[in-house]
Tab-separated table of C-alpha atoms and ligand atoms in Angstrom:
chain	number	residue	atom	x	y	z
U	1	MET	CA	43.122	142.609	130.249
U	2	THR	CA	44.046	140.188	133.071
U	3	PHE	CA	47.686	139.192	133.670
U	4	CYS	CA	48.813	136.285	135.886
U	5	THR	CA	52.035	135.561	137.790
U	6	ASP	CA	53.056	133.472	140.812
U	7	ILE	CA	54.507	136.302	142.843
U	8	LEU	CA	53.723	139.951	142.242
U	9	ILE	CA	56.017	142.471	143.923
U	10	ILE	CA	54.699	146.006	144.013
U	11	GLY	CA	57.656	148.387	144.172
U	12	GLY	CA	60.930	148.407	142.249
U	13	GLY	CA	63.313	149.828	144.860
U	14	ALA	CA	66.087	148.089	146.791
U	15	ILE	CA	63.666	145.930	148.758
U	16	GLY	CA	61.418	144.972	145.841
U	17	LEU	CA	64.286	144.125	143.487
U	18	ALA	CA	66.390	142.310	146.102
U	19	THR	CA	63.396	140.217	147.119
U	20	ALA	CA	62.547	139.466	143.494
U	21	VAL	CA	66.114	138.300	142.834
U	22	ASP	CA	66.179	136.085	145.928
U	23	LEU	CA	62.832	134.505	145.006
U	24	ALA	CA	63.855	133.947	141.378
U	25	LEU	CA	67.088	132.271	142.528
U	26	ARG	CA	64.854	129.834	144.428
U	27	GLY	CA	62.919	129.047	141.252
U	28	ALA	CA	59.859	131.281	141.659
U	29	THR	CA	58.167	133.128	138.808
U	30	VAL	CA	58.204	136.789	139.778
U	31	THR	CA	56.851	140.046	138.363
U	32	VAL	CA	57.840	143.473	139.694
U	33	LEU	CA	55.517	146.425	139.129
U	34	SER	CA	57.016	149.872	139.451
U	35	ARG	CA	55.549	153.275	138.761
U	36	ASN	CA	59.033	154.668	138.187
U	37	PHE	CA	62.224	152.758	139.025
U	38	SER	CA	64.270	155.950	139.331
U	39	GLN	CA	61.990	157.402	142.042
U	40	ALA	CA	62.888	154.716	144.583
U	41	ALA	CA	64.820	155.741	147.699
U	42	LEU	CA	67.536	153.371	146.415
U	43	HIS	CA	68.649	156.019	143.940
U	44	ALA	CA	68.549	158.850	146.452
U	45	ALA	CA	70.531	157.209	149.237
U	46	ALA	CA	74.227	157.447	150.014
U	47	GLY	CA	74.606	153.698	150.454
U	48	MET	CA	75.971	153.689	153.988
U	49	LEU	CA	76.007	150.307	155.726
U	50	ALA	CA	75.980	151.748	159.202
U	51	PRO	CA	74.145	149.729	161.860
U	52	GLN	CA	76.711	150.875	164.420
U	53	ALA	CA	77.330	154.466	163.294
U	54	GLU	CA	73.557	155.031	163.059
U	55	GLN	CA	73.415	153.716	166.655
U	56	LEU	CA	70.622	151.298	165.916
U	57	VAL	CA	69.256	149.465	168.925
U	58	SER	CA	67.758	145.992	169.095
U	59	PRO	CA	65.754	144.575	167.428
U	60	LEU	CA	66.756	146.809	164.487
U	61	LEU	CA	70.427	146.432	165.395
U	62	ASP	CA	70.187	142.632	165.181
U	63	LEU	CA	68.556	142.877	161.753
U	64	GLY	CA	71.121	145.458	160.610
U	65	LEU	CA	74.123	143.447	161.797
U	66	ARG	CA	72.804	140.303	160.120
U	67	SER	CA	72.303	142.230	156.877
U	68	ARG	CA	75.730	143.862	157.055
U	69	ASP	CA	77.213	140.373	157.448
U	70	LEU	CA	75.345	139.214	154.332
U	71	TYR	CA	76.744	142.020	152.172
U	72	PRO	CA	80.047	140.455	151.007
U	73	HIS	CA	78.399	137.271	149.760
U	74	TRP	CA	75.268	139.030	148.459
U	75	THR	CA	77.178	141.558	146.357
U	76	ALA	CA	79.596	138.874	145.105
U	77	GLN	CA	76.613	136.786	144.010
U	78	LEU	CA	75.083	139.769	142.184
U	79	THR	CA	78.404	140.416	140.475
U	80	ALA	CA	78.643	136.752	139.438
U	81	LEU	CA	75.135	136.988	137.943
U	82	THR	CA	75.719	140.227	136.057
U	83	GLY	CA	79.451	140.788	135.637
U	84	LEU	CA	78.894	144.221	137.230
U	85	ASP	CA	80.429	145.750	140.341
U	86	CYS	CA	78.122	147.021	143.114
U	87	GLY	CA	80.775	149.273	144.675
U	88	TYR	CA	80.622	147.418	148.000
U	89	TRP	CA	83.403	148.855	150.169
U	90	PRO	CA	83.814	147.782	153.792
U	91	CYS	CA	85.771	150.970	154.431
U	92	GLY	CA	84.762	151.535	158.074
U	93	ILE	CA	82.906	154.546	159.434
U	94	LEU	CA	84.382	157.275	161.605
U	95	ALA	CA	81.852	159.129	163.777
U	96	PRO	CA	83.360	162.408	165.055
U	97	VAL	CA	81.867	164.061	168.128
U	98	GLU	CA	82.056	167.846	168.475
U	99	THR	CA	81.112	168.240	172.095
U	100	ALA	CA	82.932	165.308	173.569
U	101	ASN	CA	82.135	164.589	177.138
U	102	PRO	CA	84.947	162.250	178.109
U	103	VAL	CA	82.787	160.529	180.691
U	104	THR	CA	79.573	159.851	178.777
U	105	ASP	CA	80.996	159.527	175.277
U	106	TYR	CA	83.968	157.395	176.199
U	107	THR	CA	81.979	155.075	178.403
U	108	ALA	CA	78.879	154.952	176.179
U	109	GLN	CA	77.860	151.354	175.768
U	110	ARG	CA	78.722	150.154	172.307
U	111	ILE	CA	77.717	146.867	170.798
U	112	GLY	CA	80.105	145.131	168.447
U	113	GLU	CA	83.531	146.207	167.410
U	114	SER	CA	84.248	149.891	167.960
U	115	GLN	CA	87.022	152.111	169.239
U	116	TRP	CA	86.939	155.495	170.967
U	117	LEU	CA	89.516	157.959	169.575
U	118	ASP	CA	90.451	161.095	171.486
U	119	GLN	CA	91.080	164.423	169.758
U	120	ALA	CA	94.685	163.722	168.770
U	121	GLU	CA	93.923	160.157	167.722
U	122	ILE	CA	90.955	161.072	165.548
U	123	GLN	CA	92.881	163.865	163.786
U	124	ALA	CA	95.669	161.371	163.087
U	125	HIS	CA	93.134	158.786	161.870
U	126	GLN	CA	91.517	161.320	159.505
U	127	PRO	CA	93.616	164.413	158.802
U	128	GLY	CA	91.635	167.543	157.883
U	129	LEU	CA	88.679	167.207	160.260
U	130	GLY	CA	87.314	170.476	161.675
U	131	ALA	CA	89.167	171.821	164.721
U	132	GLN	CA	85.972	171.583	166.801
U	133	VAL	CA	86.013	167.751	166.585
U	134	ARG	CA	86.845	166.560	170.097
U	135	GLY	CA	87.004	162.821	169.563
U	136	GLY	CA	84.896	160.119	168.020
U	137	TRP	CA	84.080	156.491	167.426
U	138	TRP	CA	85.663	154.250	164.808
U	139	TYR	CA	83.479	151.424	163.518
U	140	PRO	CA	85.745	149.255	161.360
U	141	LEU	CA	83.007	146.832	160.274
U	142	ASP	CA	80.541	149.422	158.946
U	143	GLY	CA	80.978	150.492	155.313
U	144	GLN	CA	79.159	151.440	152.153
U	145	VAL	CA	77.840	150.276	148.811
U	146	ASP	CA	77.518	152.540	145.773
U	147	ASN	CA	73.725	152.757	145.658
U	148	GLN	CA	73.656	153.946	142.032
U	149	SER	CA	75.718	150.927	140.972
U	150	LEU	CA	73.627	148.654	143.163
U	151	ALA	CA	70.455	149.888	141.460
U	152	ILE	CA	71.858	148.990	138.029
U	153	VAL	CA	73.189	145.636	139.235
U	154	LEU	CA	69.910	144.630	140.899
U	155	LYS	CA	67.890	145.534	137.816
U	156	THR	CA	70.329	143.693	135.536
U	157	ALA	CA	70.292	140.639	137.813
U	158	ALA	CA	66.494	140.656	137.746
U	159	GLU	CA	66.500	140.789	133.941
U	160	ARG	CA	69.065	137.969	133.697
U	161	LEU	CA	66.919	135.804	135.978
U	162	GLY	CA	63.850	136.286	133.801
U	163	ILE	CA	61.940	138.437	136.280
U	164	HIS	CA	59.261	140.502	134.555
U	165	LEU	CA	59.996	144.158	135.297
U	166	LEU	CA	57.114	146.436	134.433
U	167	GLU	CA	57.667	150.161	134.671
U	168	GLY	CA	55.145	152.954	134.313
U	169	GLU	CA	52.290	150.956	135.845
U	170	SER	CA	50.508	152.540	138.806
U	171	VAL	CA	48.416	150.433	141.130
U	172	HIS	CA	44.840	151.682	141.593
U	173	SER	CA	43.592	149.239	144.215
U	174	PHE	CA	43.644	145.799	145.772
U	175	HIS	CA	40.497	143.675	145.566
U	176	TYR	CA	39.678	141.301	148.404
U	177	GLN	CA	37.788	138.038	148.701
U	178	GLY	CA	37.484	136.823	152.269
U	179	ASP	CA	40.953	136.753	153.795
U	180	ARG	CA	42.775	136.884	150.457
U	181	ILE	CA	43.688	139.429	147.822
U	182	SER	CA	41.837	138.351	144.690
U	183	GLN	CA	43.382	140.809	142.251
U	184	LEU	CA	45.040	144.119	141.736
U	185	THR	CA	43.975	146.771	139.259
U	186	THR	CA	46.578	148.989	137.660
U	187	THR	CA	46.736	151.571	134.913
U	188	ALA	CA	47.450	148.691	132.498
U	189	GLY	CA	44.785	146.206	133.574
U	190	THR	CA	44.208	143.549	136.216
U	191	TRP	CA	46.800	141.334	137.906
U	192	GLN	CA	46.209	138.026	139.638
U	193	ALA	CA	48.940	136.337	141.675
U	194	GLN	CA	49.315	133.617	144.276
U	195	THR	CA	51.315	135.960	146.488
U	196	TYR	CA	51.522	139.750	146.567
U	197	ILE	CA	54.434	141.543	148.224
U	198	LEU	CA	54.079	145.213	149.080
U	199	ALA	CA	57.457	146.988	148.802
U	200	THR	CA	56.356	150.493	147.903
U	201	GLY	CA	58.406	152.393	150.495
U	202	ALA	CA	57.369	156.018	151.031
U	203	TRP	CA	54.283	155.533	148.831
U	204	SER	CA	52.880	152.549	150.779
U	205	ALA	CA	50.080	154.449	152.541
U	206	GLU	CA	48.588	155.313	149.145
U	207	LEU	CA	47.707	151.621	148.752
U	208	LEU	CA	47.132	150.222	152.231
U	209	PRO	CA	46.439	151.671	155.701
U	210	VAL	CA	50.043	151.383	156.923
U	211	PRO	CA	51.511	154.152	159.116
U	212	ILE	CA	54.252	155.233	156.707
U	213	VAL	CA	55.053	158.841	155.813
U	214	PRO	CA	57.743	160.208	153.494
U	215	CYS	CA	60.823	161.738	155.129
U	216	LYS	CA	62.581	163.808	152.496
U	217	GLY	CA	66.372	163.727	152.269
U	218	GLN	CA	68.296	166.256	150.186
U	219	MET	CA	71.845	165.388	149.173
U	220	LEU	CA	74.678	166.611	147.004
U	221	ALA	CA	78.047	165.412	145.775
U	222	VAL	CA	81.408	167.114	145.385
U	223	GLN	CA	84.362	165.857	143.383
U	224	GLY	CA	87.519	165.522	145.462
U	225	PRO	CA	90.990	164.680	144.199
U	226	THR	CA	91.105	161.516	142.138
U	227	GLU	CA	94.782	160.572	142.605
U	228	ALA	CA	95.790	158.069	145.282
U	229	PRO	CA	96.037	158.376	148.166
U	230	LEU	CA	92.478	159.742	148.333
U	231	PRO	CA	92.013	162.281	151.139
U	232	LEU	CA	88.928	160.419	152.387
U	233	ASN	CA	89.037	156.635	152.595
U	234	GLN	CA	86.288	156.061	155.127
U	235	VAL	CA	82.782	157.357	155.712
U	236	ILE	CA	82.643	160.355	158.061
U	237	PHE	CA	79.404	160.222	160.044
U	238	GLY	CA	78.951	163.620	161.691
U	239	GLN	CA	76.285	164.473	164.214
U	240	GLN	CA	73.924	165.895	161.553
U	241	THR	CA	75.747	165.284	158.271
U	242	TYR	CA	77.662	162.464	156.716
U	243	LEU	CA	80.311	162.287	154.001
U	244	VAL	CA	80.496	159.145	151.907
U	245	PRO	CA	83.620	159.046	149.721
U	246	ARG	CA	83.569	156.889	146.602
U	247	ARG	CA	86.705	155.308	145.156
U	248	SER	CA	86.432	157.794	142.255
U	249	GLY	CA	87.115	160.675	144.653
U	250	LYS	CA	83.476	161.796	144.559
U	251	VAL	CA	82.057	162.509	148.010
U	252	VAL	CA	78.326	162.199	148.694
U	253	ILE	CA	77.081	164.627	151.349
U	254	GLY	CA	73.836	163.825	153.140
U	255	ALA	CA	71.209	164.359	154.194
U	256	THR	CA	68.374	166.535	155.379
U	257	SER	CA	65.409	164.972	157.210
U	258	GLU	CA	62.224	166.833	156.309
U	259	TYR	CA	58.604	165.930	156.899
U	260	VAL	CA	57.155	167.904	153.971
U	261	GLY	CA	55.125	165.178	152.309
U	262	LEU	CA	56.222	164.352	148.767
U	263	ARG	CA	57.318	167.919	147.981
U	264	ALA	CA	59.981	167.542	145.297
U	265	GLY	CA	63.197	169.467	144.738
U	266	ASN	CA	66.377	170.696	146.335
U	267	THR	CA	65.924	173.904	148.304
U	268	PRO	CA	68.382	176.726	149.080
U	269	ALA	CA	67.820	176.155	152.812
U	270	GLY	CA	68.455	172.438	152.540
U	271	MET	CA	71.614	172.877	150.466
U	272	GLN	CA	72.900	175.677	152.695
U	273	ALA	CA	72.455	173.610	155.857
U	274	LEU	CA	74.145	170.565	154.341
U	275	LEU	CA	77.076	172.536	152.952
U	276	ALA	CA	77.662	174.481	156.173
U	277	ARG	CA	77.734	171.307	158.252
U	278	ALA	CA	79.872	169.404	155.734
U	279	ILE	CA	82.449	172.210	155.548
U	280	SER	CA	82.573	172.454	159.330
U	281	LEU	CA	83.096	168.695	159.597
U	282	TYR	CA	85.761	168.478	156.892
U	283	PRO	CA	86.940	171.944	155.754
U	284	PRO	CA	89.059	170.838	152.737
U	285	LEU	CA	85.922	170.016	150.738
U	286	GLN	CA	84.863	173.686	150.595
U	287	ASP	CA	87.007	174.098	147.450
U	288	TRP	CA	85.864	170.963	145.638
U	289	PRO	CA	83.393	171.374	142.750
U	290	ILE	CA	79.757	170.476	143.317
U	291	VAL	CA	78.934	167.814	140.734
U	292	ASP	CA	75.388	166.784	141.581
U	293	PHE	CA	72.449	167.375	143.892
U	294	TRP	CA	69.228	165.420	144.355
U	295	TRP	CA	66.588	164.355	146.830
U	296	GLY	CA	64.580	161.295	147.788
U	297	PHE	CA	61.954	160.070	150.227
U	298	ARG	CA	62.630	157.672	153.097
U	299	PRO	CA	59.626	155.586	154.204
U	300	ALA	CA	59.305	156.507	157.894
U	301	THR	CA	57.238	154.565	160.414
U	302	PRO	CA	56.242	155.884	163.874
U	303	ASP	CA	58.879	153.736	165.641
U	304	GLY	CA	61.526	153.871	162.897
U	305	LEU	CA	61.303	150.112	162.310
U	306	PRO	CA	60.343	148.450	159.036
U	307	ILE	CA	57.077	146.576	158.568
U	308	LEU	CA	57.909	143.008	157.593
U	309	GLY	CA	55.987	139.782	157.357
U	310	THR	CA	52.467	138.531	157.007
U	311	SER	CA	49.376	140.735	156.907
U	312	ASN	CA	45.645	140.391	157.542
U	313	TYR	CA	45.422	138.785	154.116
U	314	LYS	CA	46.865	135.287	153.685
U	315	ASN	CA	48.506	136.029	150.336
U	316	LEU	CA	49.799	139.541	151.080
U	317	ILE	CA	53.308	140.009	152.527
U	318	LEU	CA	54.581	143.384	153.725
U	319	ALA	CA	58.188	144.492	153.164
U	320	THR	CA	58.206	148.247	153.559
U	321	GLY	CA	58.935	151.166	155.923
U	322	HIS	CA	62.726	150.765	156.024
U	323	TYR	CA	63.188	154.479	156.838
U	324	ARG	CA	66.955	155.296	156.945
U	325	ASN	CA	68.123	151.730	156.412
U	326	GLY	CA	66.661	150.349	153.176
U	327	ILE	CA	69.983	149.695	151.484
U	328	LEU	CA	71.550	148.181	154.587
U	329	LEU	CA	68.521	145.947	155.145
U	330	ALA	CA	67.947	144.860	151.529
U	331	PRO	CA	69.791	141.505	151.688
U	332	VAL	CA	68.326	140.377	155.008
U	333	THR	CA	64.821	141.525	154.035
U	334	ALA	CA	65.065	139.637	150.744
U	335	GLN	CA	66.249	136.492	152.503
U	336	LEU	CA	63.661	136.543	155.291
U	337	ILE	CA	60.765	137.425	152.989
U	338	ALA	CA	61.779	134.725	150.495
U	339	ASP	CA	61.966	132.209	153.372
U	340	LEU	CA	58.462	133.262	154.361
U	341	VAL	CA	57.024	133.002	150.861
U	342	VAL	CA	58.757	129.836	149.690
U	343	GLN	CA	59.074	127.835	152.936
U	344	GLN	CA	56.442	129.544	155.125
U	345	ARG	CA	59.313	129.959	157.579
U	346	VAL	CA	59.042	132.838	160.059
U	347	ASP	CA	62.556	133.671	161.174
U	348	PRO	CA	62.565	134.890	164.809
U	349	LEU	CA	64.301	138.062	163.526
U	350	LEU	CA	61.091	138.978	161.675
U	351	ILE	CA	58.756	138.879	164.653
U	352	PRO	CA	59.363	142.387	166.134
U	353	PHE	CA	58.651	143.967	162.754
U	354	HIS	CA	55.137	142.634	162.254
U	355	TRP	CA	52.553	145.292	161.368
U	356	GLN	CA	50.384	144.242	164.322
U	357	ARG	CA	52.518	146.329	166.663
U	358	PHE	CA	50.508	149.288	165.314
U	359	ALA	CA	47.090	147.613	165.682
U	360	THR	CA	45.340	149.101	168.677
S	1	LIG	N1	70.810	156.288	156.013
S	1	LIG	C1	71.061	157.655	155.995
S	1	LIG	C2	69.926	158.494	155.663
S	1	LIG	O1	68.817	158.015	155.500
S	1	LIG	O2	70.120	159.698	155.580
């Protein structure tokens, strides 16, 4: 059977859904194909919005800052569409340093608003940090979104906008005619669209020759006190581990970075490493109950930058490879890709992320 749509997005993660919503708001007819919505990195992330704490550098920093700036309006718009809260919380991120070198760390060049805190100041800013913390950076404009809530809100928004969401359909192959994609075959049949958008994250190389490999991240969550004032009111971004406190008192602890292909599951070694580092960073959490643990796959590219924009095929757009920053970059990716599809407008921000940087 052959199905037709204007725009076919392959991938139902943060990037695919955000782009679908943006396009539908501009009047396009959109279908999203997903093998399994719950497998997307969106569900596995912690939801940090951390262009500064992650120490991104340009051009990724420029993209990240633009996207962080879009977050208040983007999440408010999603809430207006759905009546649901995304858990956006511009709570700031504190980045403790354990081996502070007062010369290099204090004078490190920082872009945007940030503040160096010495040992006494950082302990006052966040009581309970490990005694080995020697200082750190405070990034008041970084923050977080509750990625689990965002996943529900994006899917609900897509449904409300009449986007066709098809789950359980795996893509077999693209078919080409000259410089265009003519159709796509899936487990359910054949799809024909005017425009195809590839947003398949860690699975992208299964469909096209893009240099993307999965980078596994294991995570867990503990339940801290629920009464105000919460002991953690800001993200703590340690040198190898981060703690992302939710308003419910739950604290997400992340994440390992493992190049083990798509090998599923939490491992004793992964959990042990995460717990040891989290306890060292913030000892009070050692007594809090573990309430969940999970894993996911980041789509990693050789240079850590996403692959965005046009492709060798006139009707195929690439929006994949967001590595550690898919949730942060969802609103800006959606906006720039929708501009490209609807207005054929190439924003200068897109140019450094074109796939051709890998063509040798
Ligand atoms: N953005 C944090 C991570 O990927 O672990």
